[in-house]
Short mmCIF file of C-alpha atoms in Angstrom, two decimals:
data_model
loop_
_atom_site.label_atom_id
_atom_site.label_comp_id
_atom_site.label_asym_id
_atom_site.label_seq_id
_atom_site.Cartn_x
_atom_site.Cartn_y
_atom_site.Cartn_z
CA MET A 39 10.02 0.72 25.32
CA ALA A 40 10.93 -2.19 22.60
CA ASN A 41 9.96 -1.34 19.87
CA SER A 42 9.68 -3.07 16.71
CA MET A 43 9.57 -3.15 13.17
CA GLY A 44 8.42 -5.95 11.15
CA ILE A 45 7.06 -6.29 7.15
CA ASN A 46 4.59 -8.29 5.77
CA TYR A 47 6.57 -10.84 3.18
CA GLY A 48 3.38 -11.21 0.81
CA GLN A 49 3.77 -13.47 -2.26
CA ILE A 50 1.65 -13.32 -4.77
CA ALA A 51 3.67 -12.85 -7.74
CA ASP A 52 5.79 -15.04 -10.31
CA ASN A 53 8.79 -13.11 -10.17
CA LEU A 54 10.05 -12.99 -7.05
CA PRO A 55 13.69 -13.16 -5.06
CA SER A 56 14.17 -17.24 -3.82
CA PRO A 57 13.99 -16.84 -0.55
CA GLU A 58 17.72 -17.31 -0.28
CA ASP A 59 17.71 -14.12 -1.59
CA VAL A 60 15.23 -12.38 0.24
CA VAL A 61 17.21 -12.82 3.43
CA PRO A 62 19.75 -10.34 2.67
CA ILE A 63 16.85 -7.80 1.48
CA VAL A 64 15.05 -8.40 5.09
CA LYS A 65 18.55 -7.46 6.91
CA SER A 66 19.70 -4.47 4.63
CA ILE A 67 16.64 -2.79 6.15
CA GLY A 68 16.74 -3.74 9.84
CA ALA A 69 13.61 -5.44 9.96
CA THR A 70 13.37 -7.99 12.80
CA LYS A 71 10.30 -8.99 12.08
CA VAL A 72 8.02 -10.80 9.36
CA LYS A 73 4.67 -12.05 8.73
CA LEU A 74 3.78 -14.85 5.76
CA TYR A 75 -0.08 -15.42 5.06
CA ASP A 76 1.05 -18.81 4.80
CA ALA A 77 3.42 -21.18 6.37
CA ASP A 78 5.48 -21.28 3.31
CA PRO A 79 8.33 -24.13 4.05
CA LYS A 80 10.95 -22.93 1.53
CA VAL A 81 10.91 -19.22 3.57
CA LEU A 82 11.32 -20.52 6.98
CA LYS A 83 13.83 -23.14 6.48
CA ALA A 84 15.96 -19.72 4.09
CA PHE A 85 15.45 -17.94 7.99
CA ALA A 86 16.57 -20.66 10.00
CA ASN A 87 18.98 -19.18 12.54
CA THR A 88 19.17 -15.52 11.24
CA GLY A 89 17.39 -14.70 14.46
CA VAL A 90 14.22 -13.12 12.65
CA GLU A 91 10.90 -13.92 14.39
CA PHE A 92 7.78 -14.98 12.38
CA ILE A 93 4.27 -14.74 12.25
CA VAL A 94 2.34 -17.35 10.29
CA GLY A 95 -0.71 -17.44 9.09
CA LEU A 96 -3.70 -20.20 8.32
CA GLY A 97 -5.75 -19.39 6.07
CA ASN A 98 -9.57 -18.31 6.02
CA GLU A 99 -10.27 -21.71 3.93
CA TYR A 100 -8.78 -23.79 6.57
CA LEU A 101 -11.28 -22.29 9.74
CA ASP A 102 -13.58 -25.08 9.87
CA LYS A 103 -11.06 -28.17 9.86
CA MET A 104 -9.09 -25.94 12.37
CA ARG A 105 -12.30 -26.59 14.37
CA ASP A 106 -11.37 -30.29 14.65
CA PRO A 107 -8.32 -30.87 17.12
CA ALA A 108 -6.39 -33.86 15.42
CA LYS A 109 -6.53 -31.74 12.41
CA ALA A 110 -5.52 -28.58 14.19
CA GLN A 111 -2.27 -30.52 15.63
CA ALA A 112 -1.42 -31.93 12.60
CA TRP A 113 -0.75 -28.75 11.20
CA VAL A 114 0.92 -27.41 13.58
CA LYS A 115 3.34 -29.85 13.54
CA GLN A 116 4.12 -29.95 10.54
CA ASN A 117 4.43 -26.19 9.86
CA VAL A 118 5.25 -24.67 12.99
CA GLN A 119 7.27 -27.32 15.30
CA SER A 120 9.13 -28.95 12.13
CA HIS A 121 10.69 -25.68 11.61
CA LEU A 122 11.90 -24.81 15.65
CA PRO A 123 14.17 -23.53 17.01
CA ALA A 124 16.30 -22.96 13.85
CA THR A 125 13.43 -20.90 13.43
CA LYS A 126 12.03 -18.24 15.27
CA ILE A 127 8.25 -18.67 14.98
CA THR A 128 6.60 -17.00 17.91
CA CYS A 129 2.73 -16.72 16.29
CA ILE A 130 0.05 -17.75 14.14
CA PHE A 131 -2.85 -15.57 13.09
CA VAL A 132 -5.66 -17.82 12.07
CA GLY A 133 -8.28 -16.28 9.49
CA ASN A 134 -7.57 -12.32 8.08
CA GLU A 135 -10.23 -9.91 8.77
CA VAL A 136 -12.82 -12.40 9.57
CA LEU A 137 -15.34 -10.51 11.00
CA THR A 138 -16.09 -8.45 8.64
CA PHE A 139 -16.57 -10.64 5.68
CA ASN A 140 -20.33 -10.71 7.65
CA ASP A 141 -19.63 -14.50 6.69
CA THR A 142 -21.22 -16.89 9.85
CA SER A 143 -19.56 -19.71 8.93
CA LEU A 144 -16.37 -18.20 9.10
CA SER A 145 -16.68 -16.19 11.98
CA ASP A 146 -19.03 -18.74 13.96
CA SER A 147 -15.15 -21.12 13.21
CA LEU A 148 -12.86 -18.68 14.20
CA LEU A 149 -12.52 -18.56 17.47
CA PRO A 150 -13.08 -22.82 17.92
CA ALA A 151 -9.87 -22.69 15.45
CA MET A 152 -7.81 -20.42 17.56
CA GLN A 153 -8.80 -22.25 20.40
CA SER A 154 -7.90 -26.02 18.45
CA VAL A 155 -4.74 -24.67 17.19
CA HIS A 156 -3.56 -23.25 20.99
CA THR A 157 -4.44 -26.50 22.65
CA ALA A 158 -1.94 -27.81 19.66
CA LEU A 159 0.61 -26.07 20.97
CA VAL A 160 -0.07 -26.78 24.52
CA ASN A 161 0.32 -30.69 23.65
CA LEU A 162 3.81 -30.51 21.79
CA GLY A 163 4.61 -27.87 24.67
CA LEU A 164 5.24 -25.37 22.51
CA ASP A 165 2.64 -22.47 24.09
CA LYS A 166 5.21 -20.64 25.76
CA GLN A 167 7.04 -19.51 22.69
CA VAL A 168 4.12 -19.62 20.03
CA THR A 169 1.16 -17.12 20.62
CA VAL A 170 -1.93 -17.82 18.38
CA THR A 171 -4.25 -14.74 17.40
CA THR A 172 -6.37 -13.33 14.22
CA ALA A 173 -6.13 -9.86 12.34
CA HIS A 174 -8.81 -7.26 11.83
CA SER A 175 -9.63 -4.87 9.41
CA LEU A 176 -10.12 -1.49 11.45
CA SER A 177 -13.49 -1.57 9.86
CA ILE A 178 -14.52 -3.21 13.48
CA LEU A 179 -14.91 -0.11 15.25
CA GLU A 180 -18.56 1.68 14.95
CA THR A 181 -16.80 4.62 16.17
CA SER A 182 -13.19 6.17 16.08
CA TYR A 183 -13.34 9.91 16.59
CA PRO A 184 -12.43 11.17 19.14
CA PRO A 185 -9.90 8.59 19.59
CA SER A 186 -10.97 8.02 23.45
CA SER A 187 -14.78 7.32 21.93
CA GLY A 188 -13.32 4.82 20.21
CA ALA A 189 -15.48 1.67 20.16
CA PHE A 190 -16.66 -1.93 18.52
CA ARG A 191 -19.31 -2.21 15.91
CA GLU A 192 -22.25 -3.49 18.29
CA ASP A 193 -23.05 -6.34 16.06
CA LEU A 194 -19.06 -7.50 16.93
CA VAL A 195 -19.25 -6.90 20.62
CA ASP A 196 -20.76 -10.43 21.59
CA CYS A 197 -18.06 -12.33 19.06
CA LEU A 198 -15.12 -9.89 20.54
CA SER A 199 -15.53 -10.75 23.83
CA GLU A 200 -15.09 -14.00 23.58
CA THR A 201 -11.98 -13.57 21.14
CA LEU A 202 -10.60 -10.84 23.52
CA SER A 203 -11.39 -13.53 26.41
CA PHE A 204 -9.25 -15.79 24.75
CA HIS A 205 -6.30 -13.24 23.96
CA GLN A 206 -6.04 -12.21 27.77
CA LYS A 207 -6.02 -16.20 28.73
CA THR A 208 -3.40 -16.93 26.83
CA GLY A 209 -1.29 -13.21 26.32
CA SER A 210 -1.79 -13.17 22.80
CA PRO A 211 -1.63 -9.60 21.32
CA PHE A 212 -4.49 -7.98 19.22
CA LEU A 213 -3.85 -7.52 15.78
CA ILE A 214 -5.28 -4.55 13.62
CA ASN A 215 -4.82 -3.15 9.96
CA ALA A 216 -4.23 0.37 9.61
CA TYR A 217 -4.86 2.67 6.67
CA PRO A 218 -4.70 6.26 6.96
CA PHE A 219 -4.12 5.48 2.62
CA PHE A 220 -7.61 4.97 2.52
CA ALA A 221 -9.18 7.74 4.40
CA TYR A 222 -7.16 10.16 2.47
CA LYS A 223 -7.95 8.35 -1.43
CA GLY A 224 -11.70 8.62 -0.07
CA ASN A 225 -11.41 12.05 0.69
CA PRO A 226 -9.07 14.33 -0.53
CA LYS A 227 -10.12 17.65 -0.10
CA GLN A 228 -11.05 17.16 3.70
CA VAL A 229 -8.45 15.13 4.78
CA GLN A 230 -5.04 16.81 5.50
CA LEU A 231 -2.22 15.27 3.78
CA ASP A 232 0.52 15.89 6.02
CA PHE A 233 -1.51 14.63 8.97
CA VAL A 234 -1.64 11.05 7.18
CA LEU A 235 2.03 10.99 5.94
CA PHE A 236 3.83 11.99 9.27
CA GLN A 237 4.16 15.67 8.10
CA PRO A 238 4.66 18.65 10.06
CA ASN A 239 0.97 19.82 11.20
CA GLN A 240 -1.02 21.37 13.54
CA GLY A 241 -2.24 18.30 14.59
CA VAL A 242 -6.17 17.91 16.65
CA ILE A 243 -6.75 17.20 19.91
CA ASP A 244 -8.96 15.11 21.54
CA PRO A 245 -11.12 17.47 23.51
CA ALA A 246 -12.30 14.18 25.95
CA THR A 247 -8.49 14.12 27.00
CA ASN A 248 -6.66 16.78 25.75
CA LEU A 249 -4.38 14.48 23.97
CA HIS A 250 -2.26 16.12 20.88
CA TYR A 251 -2.00 13.86 17.96
CA ASP A 252 -0.81 14.95 15.02
CA ASN A 253 -1.00 11.87 12.51
CA MET A 254 -3.95 9.73 11.48
CA LEU A 255 -2.21 6.16 11.91
CA TYR A 256 -1.81 6.91 15.91
CA ALA A 257 -5.13 8.22 16.17
CA GLN A 258 -6.38 5.15 15.25
CA ILE A 259 -4.24 3.10 17.85
CA ASP A 260 -5.61 4.35 20.48
CA ALA A 261 -9.13 4.73 19.05
CA VAL A 262 -8.61 0.31 19.12
CA TYR A 263 -6.92 1.30 22.21
CA ASN A 264 -9.98 2.90 23.90
CA ALA A 265 -12.23 -0.02 22.11
CA LEU A 266 -10.50 -2.82 24.03
CA ALA A 267 -11.05 -0.62 27.43
CA SER A 268 -14.71 -0.15 26.73
CA LEU A 269 -14.94 -3.60 27.25
CA GLY A 270 -12.41 -4.51 29.63
CA TYR A 271 -9.67 -5.02 28.04
CA LYS A 272 -7.62 -2.00 28.67
CA LYS A 273 -3.62 -4.25 29.40
CA LEU A 274 -4.38 -6.14 26.01
CA PRO A 275 -1.09 -5.33 23.58
CA VAL A 276 -2.19 -3.95 20.07
CA HIS A 277 0.15 -4.59 17.36
CA ILE A 278 -0.72 -2.81 13.65
CA SER A 279 -0.12 -6.14 11.41
CA GLU A 280 -0.67 -3.92 8.61
CA THR A 281 -0.53 -0.44 7.38
CA GLY A 282 1.74 0.90 3.69
CA TRP A 283 1.17 3.25 1.16
CA PRO A 284 1.06 2.44 -2.30
CA SER A 285 3.72 3.95 -4.70
CA LYS A 286 2.04 4.41 -7.52
CA GLY A 287 -2.12 4.01 -8.75
CA ASP A 288 -5.16 4.06 -10.98
CA GLU A 289 -6.52 7.69 -12.18
CA ASP A 290 -9.11 7.49 -8.88
CA GLU A 291 -6.16 6.65 -6.32
CA VAL A 292 -5.75 9.72 -5.28
CA GLY A 293 -2.15 9.85 -3.04
CA ALA A 294 -0.85 7.12 -4.65
CA THR A 295 2.71 7.87 -6.05
CA SER A 296 6.16 6.91 -5.17
CA ASP A 297 6.73 10.92 -3.63
CA ASN A 298 3.78 9.99 -0.45
CA ALA A 299 5.09 6.60 -0.45
CA LYS A 300 8.60 7.57 0.72
CA LYS A 301 7.26 10.04 3.10
CA TYR A 302 4.71 7.31 4.77
CA ASN A 303 6.98 4.62 5.27
CA GLY A 304 10.02 6.62 5.60
CA ASN A 305 8.45 8.91 8.47
CA LEU A 306 6.78 5.89 9.60
CA ILE A 307 10.25 3.87 10.85
CA LYS A 308 12.13 7.32 11.78
CA LEU A 309 8.80 7.68 14.46
CA MET A 310 9.52 4.18 15.27
CA SER A 311 13.11 4.68 15.97
CA LYS A 312 12.61 7.15 18.54
CA LYS A 313 10.49 4.13 20.97
CA THR A 314 7.98 6.58 21.60
CA GLY A 315 3.85 5.01 21.85
CA THR A 316 1.04 6.72 21.26
CA PRO A 317 0.02 9.74 23.54
CA MET A 318 -2.61 7.45 24.59
CA ARG A 319 -0.18 4.69 25.52
CA PRO A 320 3.29 6.64 25.25
CA ASN A 321 4.90 3.69 27.58
CA SER A 322 3.32 0.64 25.47
CA ASP A 323 5.40 -0.79 22.90
CA LEU A 324 4.96 -0.20 19.13
CA ASN A 325 4.94 -3.35 17.32
CA ILE A 326 3.87 -2.27 13.26
CA TYR A 327 4.41 -4.04 10.28
CA VAL A 328 5.03 -2.44 6.88
CA PHE A 329 2.47 -3.38 4.05
CA ALA A 330 4.55 -4.22 1.93
CA LEU A 331 7.76 -5.82 1.12
CA PHE A 332 8.00 -6.79 -2.78
CA ASN A 333 5.92 -4.93 -5.31
CA GLU A 334 3.32 -8.32 -6.19
CA ASN A 335 2.30 -8.62 -10.05
CA MET A 336 -0.58 -10.68 -9.83
CA LYS A 337 -2.37 -9.44 -7.10
CA PRO A 338 -6.03 -8.69 -7.88
CA GLY A 339 -7.75 -5.13 -8.19
CA PRO A 340 -6.73 -1.48 -8.64
CA THR A 341 -2.74 -0.44 -9.78
CA SER A 342 -2.37 -0.03 -5.85
CA GLU A 343 -2.41 -3.31 -5.02
CA ARG A 344 0.54 -3.98 -6.74
CA ASN A 345 2.17 -1.17 -5.75
CA TYR A 346 3.16 -1.52 -1.53
CA GLY A 347 6.14 -2.73 -1.95
CA LEU A 348 9.27 -0.99 -0.48
CA PHE A 349 11.58 -3.02 -3.07
CA LYS A 350 11.23 -3.86 -7.07
CA PRO A 351 10.89 -8.05 -7.32
CA ASP A 352 14.30 -7.68 -8.87
CA GLY A 353 15.63 -6.60 -5.04
CA THR A 354 16.08 -2.57 -5.76
CA PRO A 355 14.10 -0.15 -3.83
CA ALA A 356 10.98 0.98 -5.29
CA TYR A 357 11.48 4.41 -4.42
CA SER A 358 14.24 5.70 -2.07
CA LEU A 359 13.74 5.81 1.59
CA GLY A 360 16.80 7.52 2.54
CA ILE A 361 17.98 4.87 3.86
CA SER A 362 21.43 3.35 3.37
CA SER A 363 22.19 -0.68 3.08
CA THR A 364 23.85 -2.86 0.93
CA SER A 365 21.99 -6.62 0.03
CA ASN A 366 23.44 -9.08 -2.82
CA VAL A 367 20.49 -10.19 -4.50
CA ALA A 368 20.38 -12.97 -7.07
CA GLY A 369 24.14 -12.25 -7.09
CA SER A 370 24.64 -8.30 -7.28
CA ASN A 371 24.88 -5.49 -5.37
CA THR A 372 21.42 -3.61 -4.48
CA THR A 373 22.19 -0.19 -2.46
CA THR A 374 19.11 2.47 -1.43
CA GLY A 375 19.82 5.54 -1.10
CA GLY A 376 21.11 7.99 1.79
CA THR A 377 19.60 11.62 2.10
CA ASN A 378 22.09 13.82 0.28
CA GLY A 379 24.97 10.72 0.19
CA LYS A 380 25.25 10.45 3.69
CA PRO A 381 24.35 6.43 5.38
CA LEU A 382 21.01 6.36 7.63
CA SER A 383 21.38 4.12 10.18
CA PRO A 384 19.33 0.71 9.05
CA ILE A 385 15.32 0.49 9.76
CA PRO A 386 12.86 -1.80 8.40
CA THR A 387 10.70 -1.31 5.76
CA PRO A 388 6.60 -2.31 5.48
CA PRO A 389 4.39 -5.35 5.13
CA SER A 390 3.76 -7.08 2.18
CA THR A 391 0.91 -8.77 0.63
CA PRO A 392 1.65 -13.16 0.09
CA THR A 393 1.88 -14.91 -3.11
CA SER A 394 -0.55 -17.54 -3.54
CA SER A 395 1.07 -21.38 -2.50
CA SER A 396 0.19 -24.22 -0.45
CA THR A 397 -1.62 -22.48 1.89
CA GLY A 398 -4.36 -21.01 -0.33
CA TYR A 399 -2.88 -17.53 0.80
CA LEU A 400 -4.58 -15.51 -2.30
CA SER A 401 -8.22 -16.69 -0.87
CA ILE A 402 -7.36 -14.31 2.06
CA SER A 403 -5.77 -11.65 0.48
CA PRO A 404 -5.57 -7.88 1.75
CA ALA A 405 -5.75 -6.67 -1.24
CA THR A 406 -9.10 -8.13 -1.41
CA GLU A 407 -10.09 -6.93 1.46
CA ARG A 408 -8.47 -3.08 1.43
CA TYR A 409 -10.09 -1.91 -1.90
CA GLU A 410 -13.80 -4.02 -1.41
CA PHE A 411 -14.56 -3.10 2.06
CA ALA A 412 -15.19 0.57 1.16
CA GLY A 413 -16.56 1.34 4.80
CA THR A 414 -13.29 1.80 6.47
CA VAL A 415 -12.28 4.47 4.08
CA LEU A 416 -15.31 6.17 4.59
CA LEU A 417 -15.40 5.82 8.46
CA ALA A 418 -11.87 7.26 8.78
CA ALA A 419 -12.33 10.12 6.32
CA LEU A 420 -15.49 11.34 8.56
CA ILE A 421 -12.78 11.04 11.29
CA LEU A 422 -10.54 13.15 9.70
CA THR A 423 -12.87 15.87 8.37
CA LYS A 424 -14.20 16.24 12.34
CA MET A 425 -10.90 16.02 13.46
CA LEU A 426 -9.87 18.86 11.65
CA LEU A 427 -12.79 21.43 11.39
#
């Protein structure tokens, strides 16, 4: 087992610390991987020779252009090759939650763009160290309860099958964004809070496999594993590219509190440190990117969208995770509190949403997708309701 925690480093804000000051913050929480929604050169240069692994993003607005192999190669040379090997870029995700936009121009361009970027890596001799993938919303699933019956939406199967074949041939991971928070927010009376927060609870049993689940995220991951297996891709690695919990929300955003955010992210981090997989795949690595590093004041949408960060823009913790660590931020020391004053081993933080940058990240902000696509929320709520009955 080689479970590793990553963090989403978003920059949709006008008050964030410089990338140089972010380096010690990332290290202080023990995160070894960072996911960017673009390929911000300032960030990539700041993290040179730190050993931190990076996933960089190519926005949805670039998909059509990236179908052109020449343009794809130019982008890879400028945004990836120029930073290697000093900055450890290991993956490029092309497009974000494309298949759930119901935009055929985007979905038709997705695989050709991924293929062009991969070809560029091959031509430059980088394909052995950098993979190509895309990130999906959990709403690509038609069925997710019980986890053993997880299946993709019928209207997406053909498109997904071609993409999955690409993953298998190139050895790249399948990325999924999963948010148990929306299941609870959508149906707080029937969705058990302890089940979504990794708190002690009786859990549920999948009647088909007899496997026991005591948290929703693992049930969601196994539903994805089963959906992949049903199409013949049982061995494809699944990475959770986004998951997190907001520390603040609007009046109708039930559960968006600092206490719940502390429990979700803190318990998730502790669970990751145990180096165990899911009930269906106990020996598979869990690669999870928490959302997010900072609160981002310029993100659109409800209040929660601006409050997913583990840290405030000044580098102080948004809430205590029970982690004891010290980092120098803008010349000052910042310490996150331990439990009863006792320091705990450093652990990684949740992922965040990116700032608008030269790559046009704003247009693919998960913020927009999260609060506009209610299907995921309703589906997850329905799933857990059935599981707890």
